[in-house]
XYZ file of C-alpha atoms in Angstrom:
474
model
C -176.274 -97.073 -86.845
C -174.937 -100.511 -86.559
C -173.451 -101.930 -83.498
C -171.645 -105.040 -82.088
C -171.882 -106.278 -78.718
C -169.513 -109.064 -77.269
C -170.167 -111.037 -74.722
C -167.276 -113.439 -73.395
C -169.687 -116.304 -71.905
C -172.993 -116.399 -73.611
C -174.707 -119.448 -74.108
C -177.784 -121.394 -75.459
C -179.172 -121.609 -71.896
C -177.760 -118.685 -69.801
C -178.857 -115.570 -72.503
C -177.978 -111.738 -71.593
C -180.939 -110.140 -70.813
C -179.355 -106.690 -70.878
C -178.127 -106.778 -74.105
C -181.445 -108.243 -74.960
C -183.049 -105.336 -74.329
C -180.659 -102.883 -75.473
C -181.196 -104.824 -78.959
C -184.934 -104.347 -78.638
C -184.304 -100.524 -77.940
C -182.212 -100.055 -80.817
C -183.923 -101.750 -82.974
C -187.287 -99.907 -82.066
C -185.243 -96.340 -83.146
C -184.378 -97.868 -86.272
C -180.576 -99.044 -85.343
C -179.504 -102.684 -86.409
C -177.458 -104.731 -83.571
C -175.770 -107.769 -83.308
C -174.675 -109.772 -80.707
C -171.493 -112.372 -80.531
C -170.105 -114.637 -78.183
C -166.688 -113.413 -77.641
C -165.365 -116.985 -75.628
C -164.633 -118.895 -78.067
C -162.409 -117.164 -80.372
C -161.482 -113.609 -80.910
C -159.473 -113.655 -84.258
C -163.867 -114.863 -85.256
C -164.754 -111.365 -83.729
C -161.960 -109.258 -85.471
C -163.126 -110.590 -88.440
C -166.842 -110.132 -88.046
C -165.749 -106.196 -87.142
C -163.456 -106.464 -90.312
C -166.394 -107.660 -92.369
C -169.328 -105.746 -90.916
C -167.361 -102.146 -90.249
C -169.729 -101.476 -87.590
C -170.037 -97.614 -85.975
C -170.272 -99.137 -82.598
C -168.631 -101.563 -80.434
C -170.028 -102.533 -77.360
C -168.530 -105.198 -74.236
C -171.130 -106.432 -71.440
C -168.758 -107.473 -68.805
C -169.300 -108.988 -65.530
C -166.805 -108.572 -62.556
C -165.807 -112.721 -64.030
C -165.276 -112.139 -67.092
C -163.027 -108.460 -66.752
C -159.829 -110.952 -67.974
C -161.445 -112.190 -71.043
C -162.488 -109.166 -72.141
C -159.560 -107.028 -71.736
C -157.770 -109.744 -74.076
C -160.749 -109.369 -76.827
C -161.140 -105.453 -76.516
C -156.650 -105.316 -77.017
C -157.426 -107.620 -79.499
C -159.906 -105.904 -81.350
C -158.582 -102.633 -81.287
C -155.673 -103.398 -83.642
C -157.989 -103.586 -86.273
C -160.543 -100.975 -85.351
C -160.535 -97.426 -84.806
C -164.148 -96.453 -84.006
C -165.822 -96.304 -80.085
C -165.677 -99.101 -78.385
C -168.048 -98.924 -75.173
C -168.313 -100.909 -72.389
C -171.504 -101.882 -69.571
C -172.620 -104.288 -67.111
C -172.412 -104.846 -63.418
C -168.925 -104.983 -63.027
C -169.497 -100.976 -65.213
C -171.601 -99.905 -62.449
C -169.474 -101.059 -59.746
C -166.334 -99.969 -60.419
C -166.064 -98.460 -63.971
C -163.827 -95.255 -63.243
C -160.837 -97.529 -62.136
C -161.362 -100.113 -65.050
C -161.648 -97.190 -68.216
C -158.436 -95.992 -66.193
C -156.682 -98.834 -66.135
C -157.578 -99.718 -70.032
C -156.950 -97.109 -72.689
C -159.296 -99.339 -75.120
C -161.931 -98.272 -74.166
C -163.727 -95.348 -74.774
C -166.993 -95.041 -72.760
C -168.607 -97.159 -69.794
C -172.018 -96.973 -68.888
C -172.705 -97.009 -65.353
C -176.514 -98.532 -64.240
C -178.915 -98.965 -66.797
C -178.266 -98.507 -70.291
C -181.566 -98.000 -72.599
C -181.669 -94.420 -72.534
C -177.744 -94.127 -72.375
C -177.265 -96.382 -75.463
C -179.342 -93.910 -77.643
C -178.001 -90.876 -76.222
C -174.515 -91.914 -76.652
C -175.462 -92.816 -80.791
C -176.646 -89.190 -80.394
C -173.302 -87.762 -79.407
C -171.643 -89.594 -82.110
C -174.207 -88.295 -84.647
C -173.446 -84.494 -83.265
C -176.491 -84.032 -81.736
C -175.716 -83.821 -77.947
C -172.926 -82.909 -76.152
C -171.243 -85.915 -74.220
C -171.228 -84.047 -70.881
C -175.129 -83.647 -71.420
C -175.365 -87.882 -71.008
C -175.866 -88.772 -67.614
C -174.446 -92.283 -66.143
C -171.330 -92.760 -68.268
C -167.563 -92.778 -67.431
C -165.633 -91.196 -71.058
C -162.151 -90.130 -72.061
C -161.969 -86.501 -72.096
C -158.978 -84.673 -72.783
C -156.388 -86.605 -70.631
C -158.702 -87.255 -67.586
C -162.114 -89.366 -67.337
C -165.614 -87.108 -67.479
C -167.743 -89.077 -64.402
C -171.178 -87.662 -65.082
C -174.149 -87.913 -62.983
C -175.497 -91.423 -62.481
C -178.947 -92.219 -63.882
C -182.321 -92.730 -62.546
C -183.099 -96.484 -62.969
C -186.112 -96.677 -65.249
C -189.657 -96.087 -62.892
C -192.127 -97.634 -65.269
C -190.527 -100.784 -67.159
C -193.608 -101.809 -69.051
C -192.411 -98.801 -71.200
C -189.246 -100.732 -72.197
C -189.165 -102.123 -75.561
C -189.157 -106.161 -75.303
C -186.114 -108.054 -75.415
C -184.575 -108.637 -78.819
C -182.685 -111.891 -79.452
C -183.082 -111.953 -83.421
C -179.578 -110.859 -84.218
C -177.837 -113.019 -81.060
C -175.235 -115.375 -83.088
C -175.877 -118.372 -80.402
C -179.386 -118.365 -81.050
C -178.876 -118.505 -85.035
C -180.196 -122.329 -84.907
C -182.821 -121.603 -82.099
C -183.715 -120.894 -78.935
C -184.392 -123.328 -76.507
C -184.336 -121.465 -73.060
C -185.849 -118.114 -72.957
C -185.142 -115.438 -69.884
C -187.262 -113.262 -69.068
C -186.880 -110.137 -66.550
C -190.062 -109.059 -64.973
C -188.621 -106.680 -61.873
C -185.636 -105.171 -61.159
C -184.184 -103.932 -58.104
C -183.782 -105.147 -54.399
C -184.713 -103.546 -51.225
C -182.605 -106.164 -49.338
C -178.943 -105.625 -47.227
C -177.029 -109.017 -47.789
C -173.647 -108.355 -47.128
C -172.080 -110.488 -49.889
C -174.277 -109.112 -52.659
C -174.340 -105.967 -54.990
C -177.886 -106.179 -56.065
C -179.236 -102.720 -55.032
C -175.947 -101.228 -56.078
C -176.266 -102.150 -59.730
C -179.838 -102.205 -60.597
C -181.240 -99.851 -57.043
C -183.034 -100.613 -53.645
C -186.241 -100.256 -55.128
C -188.001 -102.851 -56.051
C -189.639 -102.421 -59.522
C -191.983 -104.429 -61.348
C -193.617 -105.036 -64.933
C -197.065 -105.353 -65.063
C -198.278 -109.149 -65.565
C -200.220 -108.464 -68.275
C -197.053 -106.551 -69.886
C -194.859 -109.710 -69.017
C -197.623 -112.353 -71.015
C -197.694 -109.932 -73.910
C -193.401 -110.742 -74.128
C -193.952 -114.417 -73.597
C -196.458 -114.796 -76.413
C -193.990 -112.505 -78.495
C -191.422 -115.019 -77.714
C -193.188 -117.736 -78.704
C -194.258 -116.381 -82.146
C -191.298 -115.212 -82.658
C -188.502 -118.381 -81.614
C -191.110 -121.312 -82.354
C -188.519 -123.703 -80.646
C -188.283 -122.219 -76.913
C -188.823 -124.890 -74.645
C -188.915 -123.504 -71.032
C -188.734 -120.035 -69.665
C -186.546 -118.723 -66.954
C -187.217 -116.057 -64.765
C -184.080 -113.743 -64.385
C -185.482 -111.558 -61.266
C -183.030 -111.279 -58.196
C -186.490 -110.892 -56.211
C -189.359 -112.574 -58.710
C -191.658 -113.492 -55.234
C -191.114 -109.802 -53.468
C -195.146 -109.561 -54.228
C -196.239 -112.638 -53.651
C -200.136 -111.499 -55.345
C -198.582 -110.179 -58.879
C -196.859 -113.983 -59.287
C -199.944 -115.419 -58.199
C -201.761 -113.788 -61.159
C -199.005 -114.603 -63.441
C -199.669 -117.701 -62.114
C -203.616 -117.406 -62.916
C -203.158 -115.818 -66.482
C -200.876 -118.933 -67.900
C -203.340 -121.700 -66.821
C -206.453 -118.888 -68.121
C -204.540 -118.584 -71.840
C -203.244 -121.733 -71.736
C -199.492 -120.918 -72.417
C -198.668 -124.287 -72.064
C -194.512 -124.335 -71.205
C -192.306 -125.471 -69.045
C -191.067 -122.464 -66.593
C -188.380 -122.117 -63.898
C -186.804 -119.969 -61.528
C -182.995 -121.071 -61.694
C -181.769 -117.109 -60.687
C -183.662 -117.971 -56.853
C -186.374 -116.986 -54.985
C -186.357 -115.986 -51.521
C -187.159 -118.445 -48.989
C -189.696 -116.124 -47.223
C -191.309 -114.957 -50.221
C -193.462 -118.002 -50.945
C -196.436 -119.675 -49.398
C -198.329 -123.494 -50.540
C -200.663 -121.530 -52.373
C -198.411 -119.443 -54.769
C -196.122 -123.066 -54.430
C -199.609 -124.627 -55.875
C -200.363 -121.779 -58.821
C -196.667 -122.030 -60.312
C -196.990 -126.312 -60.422
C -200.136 -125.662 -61.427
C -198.883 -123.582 -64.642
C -196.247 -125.634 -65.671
C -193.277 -124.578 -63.043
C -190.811 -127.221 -62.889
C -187.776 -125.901 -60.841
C -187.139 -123.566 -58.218
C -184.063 -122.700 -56.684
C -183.218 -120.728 -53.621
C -180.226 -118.781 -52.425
C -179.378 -120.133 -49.427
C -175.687 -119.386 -48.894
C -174.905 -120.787 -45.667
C -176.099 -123.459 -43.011
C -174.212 -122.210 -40.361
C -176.673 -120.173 -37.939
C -173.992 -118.011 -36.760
C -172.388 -117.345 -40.219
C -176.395 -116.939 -41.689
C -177.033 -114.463 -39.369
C -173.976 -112.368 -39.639
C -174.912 -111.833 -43.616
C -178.555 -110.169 -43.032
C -180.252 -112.080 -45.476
C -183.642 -111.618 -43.128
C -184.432 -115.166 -43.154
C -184.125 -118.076 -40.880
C -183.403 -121.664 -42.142
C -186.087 -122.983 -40.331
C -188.288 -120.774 -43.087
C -185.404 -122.297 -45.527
C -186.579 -125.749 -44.233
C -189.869 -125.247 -44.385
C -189.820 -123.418 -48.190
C -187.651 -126.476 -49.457
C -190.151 -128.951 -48.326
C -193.452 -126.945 -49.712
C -191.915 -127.041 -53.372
C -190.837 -130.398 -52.939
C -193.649 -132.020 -51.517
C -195.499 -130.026 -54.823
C -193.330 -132.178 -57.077
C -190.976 -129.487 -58.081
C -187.479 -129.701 -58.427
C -185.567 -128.046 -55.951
C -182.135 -126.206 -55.937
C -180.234 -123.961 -53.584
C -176.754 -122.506 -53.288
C -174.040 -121.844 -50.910
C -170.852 -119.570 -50.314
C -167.733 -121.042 -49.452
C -166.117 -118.076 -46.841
C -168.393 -115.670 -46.065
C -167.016 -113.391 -43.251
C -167.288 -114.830 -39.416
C -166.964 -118.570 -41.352
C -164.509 -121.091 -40.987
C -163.988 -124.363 -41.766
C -165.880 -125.686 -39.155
C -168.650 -123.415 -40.115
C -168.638 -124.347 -43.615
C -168.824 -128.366 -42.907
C -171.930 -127.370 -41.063
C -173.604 -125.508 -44.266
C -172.360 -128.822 -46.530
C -174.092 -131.191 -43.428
C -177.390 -128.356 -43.489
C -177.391 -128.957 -47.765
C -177.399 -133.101 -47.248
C -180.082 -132.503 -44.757
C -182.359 -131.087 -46.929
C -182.037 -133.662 -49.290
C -182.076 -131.067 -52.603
C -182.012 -132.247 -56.493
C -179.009 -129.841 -56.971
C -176.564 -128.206 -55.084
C -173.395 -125.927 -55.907
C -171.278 -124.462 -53.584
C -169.460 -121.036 -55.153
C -166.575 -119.471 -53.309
C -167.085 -116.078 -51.819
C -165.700 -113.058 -53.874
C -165.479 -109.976 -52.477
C -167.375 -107.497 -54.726
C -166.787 -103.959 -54.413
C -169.893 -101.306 -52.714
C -171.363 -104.683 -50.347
C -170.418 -104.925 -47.148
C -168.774 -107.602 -46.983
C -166.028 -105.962 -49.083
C -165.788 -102.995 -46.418
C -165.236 -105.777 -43.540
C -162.372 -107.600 -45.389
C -160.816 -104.011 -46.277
C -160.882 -102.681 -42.701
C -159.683 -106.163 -41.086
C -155.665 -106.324 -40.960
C -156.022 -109.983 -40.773
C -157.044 -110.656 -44.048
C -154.688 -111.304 -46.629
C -155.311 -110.686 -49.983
C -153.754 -113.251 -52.507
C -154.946 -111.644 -55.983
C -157.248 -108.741 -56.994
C -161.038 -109.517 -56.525
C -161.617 -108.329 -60.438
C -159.242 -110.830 -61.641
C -161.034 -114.072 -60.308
C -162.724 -115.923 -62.415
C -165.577 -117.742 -60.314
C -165.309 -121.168 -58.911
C -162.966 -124.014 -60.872
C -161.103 -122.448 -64.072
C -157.967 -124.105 -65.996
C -158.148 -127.193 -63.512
C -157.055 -124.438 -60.349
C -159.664 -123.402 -58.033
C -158.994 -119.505 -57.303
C -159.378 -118.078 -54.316
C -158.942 -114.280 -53.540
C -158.168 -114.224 -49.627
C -157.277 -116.321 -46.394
C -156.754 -115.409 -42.665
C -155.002 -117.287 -39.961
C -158.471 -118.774 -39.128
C -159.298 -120.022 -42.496
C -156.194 -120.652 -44.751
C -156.682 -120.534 -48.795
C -156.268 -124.366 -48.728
C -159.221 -124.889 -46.526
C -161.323 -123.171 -47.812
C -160.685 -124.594 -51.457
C -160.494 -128.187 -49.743
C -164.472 -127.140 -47.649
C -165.714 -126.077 -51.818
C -163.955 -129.098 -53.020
C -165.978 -131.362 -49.993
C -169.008 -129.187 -50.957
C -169.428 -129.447 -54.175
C -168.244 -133.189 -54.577
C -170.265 -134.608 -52.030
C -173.118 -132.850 -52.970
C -172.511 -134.309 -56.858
C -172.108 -131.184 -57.845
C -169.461 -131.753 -60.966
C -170.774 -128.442 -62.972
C -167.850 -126.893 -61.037
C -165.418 -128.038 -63.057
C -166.063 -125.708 -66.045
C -164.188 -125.502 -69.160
C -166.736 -124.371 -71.905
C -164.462 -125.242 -74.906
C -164.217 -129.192 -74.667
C -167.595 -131.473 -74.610
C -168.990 -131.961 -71.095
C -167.926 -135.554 -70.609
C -164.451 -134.771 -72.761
C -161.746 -136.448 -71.039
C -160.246 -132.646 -70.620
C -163.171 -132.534 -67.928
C -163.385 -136.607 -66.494
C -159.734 -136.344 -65.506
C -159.384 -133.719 -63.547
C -162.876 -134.719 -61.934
C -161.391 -137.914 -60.876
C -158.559 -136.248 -59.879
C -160.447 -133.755 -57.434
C -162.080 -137.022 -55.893
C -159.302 -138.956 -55.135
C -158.049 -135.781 -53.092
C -161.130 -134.436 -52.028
C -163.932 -137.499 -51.573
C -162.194 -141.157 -52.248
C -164.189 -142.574 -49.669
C -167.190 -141.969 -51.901
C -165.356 -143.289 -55.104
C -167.974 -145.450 -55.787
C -171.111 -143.496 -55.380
C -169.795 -140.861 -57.999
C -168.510 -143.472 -60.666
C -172.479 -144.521 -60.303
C -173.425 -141.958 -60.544
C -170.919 -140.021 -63.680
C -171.961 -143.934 -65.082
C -175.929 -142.819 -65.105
C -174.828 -139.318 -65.923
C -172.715 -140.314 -69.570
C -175.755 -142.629 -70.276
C -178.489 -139.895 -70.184
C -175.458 -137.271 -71.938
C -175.419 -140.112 -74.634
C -178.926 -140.495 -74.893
C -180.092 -137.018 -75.597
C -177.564 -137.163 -78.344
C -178.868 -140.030 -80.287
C -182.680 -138.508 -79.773
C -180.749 -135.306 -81.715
């Protein structure tokens, strides 16, 4: 069978693993897959499905990017009359509501989708009965059929590697390649919904399973230039990273590597800090979320910042670059509380910093506390938000008396600026120092940070230089 996936907000440097590996399950039965950035324009996709007639078409979606696809599936579904599926987190979450709400779409798989993907193909060919496919959400009749949810996959060394041959942003290379080598989380933060989508347990590849992908990768994309590790808990074993460690200095697998999804703060010591400089890690960030004590402790993260503290200055006194970010809101915060995570980020004197608003998400805990408070007041639907800065407005999905919407956008706005944080400001469809991005960045510092007007036209001045720079090398 052929099938298209879409996926709104691909990029060179921030791939979908998922769809990766659906690709490389596919293409292992003998189906042929391709995957398109949906973003940019969707009259491009209706006329790749136009062209290309394929028997399947597939959405990843993310709780972010709901809007964008709705538009593209409507869109697309003028023009084509076979399935059109849909999966991702935002799926797992809360997929019966969304397939209700939109008559486009057909199916939604719920959790992991490697054995779904080729069951579903199954149904289509007659050989199964839908109802026989556990962990989807389908149109039957004039209801939804909610069948039973999946086991996640035990042994993932039996997965098929990632395939990114057929991904249209990669048609001129690769330059960044992600790679998952666990899945799961055993942890009970309140803002995140981790162990809803992908389970509680934690479960790993084998190292020698993930070097056999790597050296795929780099036979197979020639131009990779660093790898990324996409774990939500890469460090839960601290032994299986140190021998991943140990096997890329023994084969001499000589790339850059990073860890920009985070690491815990607890899950580290100097000698697994020493293997992954030692075999070419450059980066690591860490999810810190807030520097208020009493706000930290009310999310259950299981850390303290003084092991925050002390994590931040192992990597960087290894000569690593180091990265950590924050939520603007969390429950119990105010704006009190959030000046004192901004003064806890300047403390620790970090390369990078970005401060993301809190959202909500449905099945954590932190959604059941806004729910069952009768102070909160909801200004738009948690699905709806697109994260952080989008269309020069900052979004933000609730207030209290306590901490008013303005605040709260005015404590991100502090966060982010005086942290030099200016990735906030996001538009993906103009250049990155476009004057579509410079002018509302000036604007946001004339309201938000004009006493340090000078510091960030020194440093936007060094920024456009180095921008400029890599173009000419080009």
């Amino acid at each position: 069978m052929n099938i298209l996936f879409i996926d709104p907000y691909l990029s060179e440097t921030e791939s979908n693993v998922g769809l990766g590996y659906l690709c490389g399950v596919l293409k292992a039965h003998g189906h042929y897959c391709r995957v398109v950035k949906g973003a940019e324009s969707v009259c491009k996709v209706s006329r790749i499905i136009m062209e290309e007639q394929p028997d399947i078409v597939g959405f990843s979606i993310k709780s972010s990017t709901v809007l964008r696809v709705i538009d593209a599936a409507m869109e697309v579904r003028k023009s084509y009359d076979g399935p059109i599926i849909c999966g991702g987190p935002h799926i797992t979450i809360d997929g019966e509501a969304f397939l209700n709400e939109h008559s486009c779409f057909d199916i939604g798989v719920a959790g992991e989708g490697e054995d779904t993907i080729l069951e579903i193909i199954d149904y289509l060919l007659g050989n199964r009965k839908l109802e026989e496919i556990k962990g989807i959400i389908a149109r039957s009749g004039d209801g939804l059929l909610r069948t039973e949810l999946r086991a996640p996959v035990d042994d993932l060394d039996m997965i098929p590697f990632p395939d990114y041959t057929h991904f249209d942003i990669f048609s001129n290379g690769m330059k960044v390649y992600w790679v998952c080598t666990s899945r799961g989380c055993p942890f009970k933060c309140t803002f995140c919904n981790v162990p809803s989508i992908s389970g509680r347990k934690w479960r790993f590849r084998s190292v020698s399973n993930i070097i056999e992908e790597l050296e795929h990768a780099l036979i197979t994309h020639p131009g990779i230039q660093c790898i990324d590790i996409a774990d939500d808990n890469f460090t839960f074993d601290i032994s299986r990273v140190k021998e991943f460690c140990m096997q890329l200095i023994k084969k001499k697998l000589n790339f850059r590597w990073k860890c920009s999804n985070g690491i815990r703060a607890d899950r580290i010591d100097e000698e697994l800090v020493s293997l992954m400089k030692d075999s070419g890690c450059t980066g690591i960030d860490f999810g810190i979320e807030s520097g208020s004590p009493a706000v930290f402790a009310g999310i259950k993260k299981g850390e303290t910042l003084k092991t925050i503290e002390e994590s931040v200055n192992m990597v960087k006194a290894a000569g690593m670059r180091v990265a950590a970010s924050f939520i603007i809101g969390l429950p119990g915060s105010d704006f009190q509380s959030d000046m004192e995570s901004i003064a806890f980020a300047k403390k620790l004197n970090l390369d990078a910093v970005w401060f993301n608003l809190f959202c909500p998400f449905k099945k954590t805990e932190g959604y059941d506390i806004l729910m069952a408070d009768n102070s909160v007041r909801f200004l738009r639907d948690w699905k709806n938000v697109p994260f952080m800065f989008h269309k020069r407005k900052v979004y933000c999905i609730f207030e209290t008396d306590d901490y008013l919407c303005k605040e709260r956008i005015s404590a991100f706005m502090k966060g982010n600026l005086q942290l030099f944080n200016y990735n906030f400001i996001r538009d993906y469809s103009v250049a990155a120092w476009s004057p579509l991005r410079l002018l509302p960045l000036f604007a946001s510092i004339v309201k938000y940070d004009i006493r340090n007007t000078h510091k960030h036209i020194s440093r936007m001045t060094r920024e456009m230089f180095s921008h400029v720079k890599k173009l000419f090398r080009k």
